[in-house]
């Protein structure tokens, strides 16, 4: 039989609070047919983020429900991670992970960085980010001009996109250099341990042979 339905979509925010109900109207669904319903949502007052939706269809014999959700974007690209450890007197690879909070693709996205104390700069090639995509951009940082007594650096990292930019202050440090003497001492310790183990094993073997002869 044909069924008369009342349909709506309820929208909930991140705290599971219902913020709106979109009425999709009354429709008759005939036997063995599929009815597509649609409505419009004015999202101007919504904050960027994730929302839960619940589709509800009321009919004489009962109710049908289904849950889904959507994410509302904003024109923003953030720096979510970056390389923090480098070697001295080298051209180091510098990886910067960026994340788009925008629904649509963003072209010509790139990162530029400056080591504040020494005016060292680097820049990554540009890329295109799809909606809500994360991507790692790579530049190269030359540390040859940093004095040997310096262990920590401050970097200004800026990602540029769609005529906008997002900036963070990063903290970098140099890898601790191991003295050759450390490797020599470590090797000697390993040799001593091996020799000690061999002597102990031979002693045990000799004791076992002596007991066998008795």
Coordinates of C-alpha atoms in Angstrom, one line a residue, residues 32-202:
X32 CA 8.1 -0.7 -4.6
X33 CA 9.2 2.9 -5.2
X34 CA 12.0 5.1 -3.9
X35 CA 11.5 8.7 -3.0
X36 CA 14.4 11.1 -2.7
X37 CA 13.9 14.1 -0.4
X38 CA 15.9 17.2 -0.2
X39 CA 16.1 20.4 1.8
X40 CA 18.3 23.4 2.3
X41 CA 20.4 24.4 5.3
X42 CA 21.6 28.0 6.0
X43 CA 25.0 27.4 7.7
X44 CA 26.0 31.1 8.1
X45 CA 25.5 30.9 11.9
X46 CA 27.2 27.6 12.3
X47 CA 30.7 27.3 13.7
X48 CA 33.3 25.3 11.8
X49 CA 33.5 21.7 13.0
X50 CA 31.8 18.3 12.9
X51 CA 28.0 17.9 13.2
X52 CA 25.8 14.9 13.7
X53 CA 22.6 14.5 11.7
X54 CA 19.6 12.3 12.3
X55 CA 17.1 11.6 9.4
X56 CA 13.6 10.8 10.7
X57 CA 10.6 9.5 8.7
X58 CA 7.3 9.2 10.5
X59 CA 4.5 7.1 9.0
X60 CA 1.3 5.5 10.3
X61 CA 2.9 2.2 11.2
X62 CA 5.9 3.6 13.0
X63 CA 9.1 5.6 12.6
X64 CA 12.4 5.1 10.6
X65 CA 15.7 6.8 11.7
X66 CA 19.3 6.9 10.4
X67 CA 22.3 8.8 11.7
X68 CA 25.1 10.4 9.7
X69 CA 27.1 13.6 9.9
X70 CA 29.0 16.3 8.1
X71 CA 32.0 18.6 8.7
X72 CA 31.7 22.4 8.1
X73 CA 35.0 23.9 7.0
X74 CA 36.6 27.3 7.3
X75 CA 39.2 28.9 5.1
X76 CA 42.2 27.9 7.3
X77 CA 45.4 25.9 6.9
X78 CA 47.3 25.0 10.0
X79 CA 50.8 23.7 10.6
X80 CA 50.3 20.5 12.6
X81 CA 53.8 19.2 12.8
X82 CA 57.4 19.9 11.8
X83 CA 61.0 18.6 12.0
X84 CA 62.6 19.6 15.3
X85 CA 66.1 18.0 15.3
X86 CA 68.9 18.9 12.9
X87 CA 72.6 18.3 12.4
X88 CA 75.3 20.9 12.5
X89 CA 77.1 22.3 9.4
X90 CA 74.8 20.5 6.9
X91 CA 71.9 21.3 4.6
X92 CA 69.1 19.5 6.5
X93 CA 65.8 18.3 5.2
X94 CA 63.0 20.2 6.9
X95 CA 59.5 18.6 6.8
X96 CA 56.4 20.6 7.7
X97 CA 53.0 18.9 7.9
X98 CA 50.0 21.2 7.0
X99 CA 46.3 20.5 7.4
X100 CA 43.5 22.2 5.5
X101 CA 40.2 22.9 7.2
X102 CA 38.5 24.0 4.0
X103 CA 36.0 22.0 2.0
X104 CA 37.3 22.9 -1.4
X105 CA 40.8 22.4 -2.9
X106 CA 43.4 25.1 -2.2
X107 CA 46.1 25.8 -4.8
X108 CA 49.6 27.2 -4.4
X109 CA 50.0 26.3 -0.7
X110 CA 53.6 26.6 0.5
X111 CA 55.6 27.1 3.7
X112 CA 58.4 29.7 4.3
X113 CA 60.6 29.6 7.4
X114 CA 63.1 31.9 9.0
X115 CA 65.6 31.1 11.8
X116 CA 65.2 34.3 13.7
X117 CA 68.6 34.8 15.4
X118 CA 70.7 34.2 12.2
X119 CA 68.3 35.3 9.4
X120 CA 68.5 31.8 7.7
X121 CA 65.5 31.2 5.4
X122 CA 64.0 28.3 3.6
X123 CA 60.9 27.7 1.4
X124 CA 59.0 24.6 0.3
X125 CA 57.6 24.0 -3.2
X126 CA 53.9 24.8 -3.5
X127 CA 51.2 22.2 -3.6
X128 CA 47.5 21.7 -3.9
X129 CA 45.5 20.6 -0.8
X130 CA 42.1 18.9 -1.3
X131 CA 39.3 19.4 1.2
X132 CA 40.4 18.7 4.8
X133 CA 43.7 17.1 3.5
X134 CA 46.9 16.7 5.5
X135 CA 50.2 16.9 3.5
X136 CA 53.9 17.1 4.3
X137 CA 55.9 19.8 2.5
X138 CA 59.7 19.6 2.4
X139 CA 62.3 22.4 2.4
X140 CA 66.0 22.5 3.2
X141 CA 67.7 24.3 6.0
X142 CA 71.4 25.2 5.9
X143 CA 72.9 25.2 9.4
X144 CA 76.5 26.0 8.3
X145 CA 76.4 29.6 9.6
X146 CA 75.1 28.6 13.1
X147 CA 77.9 29.0 15.8
X148 CA 79.1 25.6 17.3
X149 CA 78.1 26.7 20.9
X150 CA 74.5 27.1 19.9
X151 CA 72.2 24.1 20.8
X152 CA 68.7 25.5 20.3
X153 CA 67.1 27.6 17.6
X154 CA 63.8 29.5 17.1
X155 CA 62.0 29.3 13.8
X156 CA 59.2 31.4 12.4
X157 CA 57.1 29.0 10.2
X158 CA 54.4 30.5 7.9
X159 CA 52.1 28.6 5.6
X160 CA 50.6 30.7 2.7
X161 CA 47.3 29.9 1.0
X162 CA 44.4 31.7 -0.8
X163 CA 45.8 35.2 0.0
X164 CA 46.1 34.3 3.7
X165 CA 48.7 32.9 6.0
X166 CA 49.1 31.1 9.3
X167 CA 52.2 31.6 11.4
X168 CA 53.7 29.6 14.3
X169 CA 56.9 29.9 16.3
X170 CA 58.9 26.6 16.3
X171 CA 61.6 25.4 18.6
X172 CA 64.5 23.5 17.0
X173 CA 67.6 21.8 18.4
X174 CA 70.7 20.1 17.2
X175 CA 71.4 16.4 17.6
X176 CA 73.9 15.6 20.3
X177 CA 77.2 14.7 18.7
X178 CA 78.9 11.5 20.1
X179 CA 82.6 11.7 20.6
X180 CA 84.8 9.0 18.9
X181 CA 86.1 8.2 22.4
X182 CA 82.6 7.1 23.4
X183 CA 82.5 4.5 20.6
X184 CA 86.0 3.2 21.6
X185 CA 85.0 2.8 25.3
X186 CA 81.8 1.1 24.3
X187 CA 83.7 -1.3 22.0
X188 CA 86.1 -2.1 24.8
X189 CA 83.3 -2.9 27.2
X190 CA 81.7 -5.3 24.7
X191 CA 85.0 -7.0 24.2
X192 CA 85.6 -7.4 27.9
X193 CA 82.1 -8.8 28.4
X194 CA 82.6 -11.3 25.6
X195 CA 86.0 -12.4 27.0
X196 CA 84.5 -12.8 30.4
X197 CA 81.7 -14.9 29.0
X198 CA 84.2 -17.2 27.2
X199 CA 86.3 -17.6 30.3
X200 CA 83.2 -18.4 32.4
X201 CA 82.0 -20.9 29.7
X202 CA 85.5 -22.6 29.6

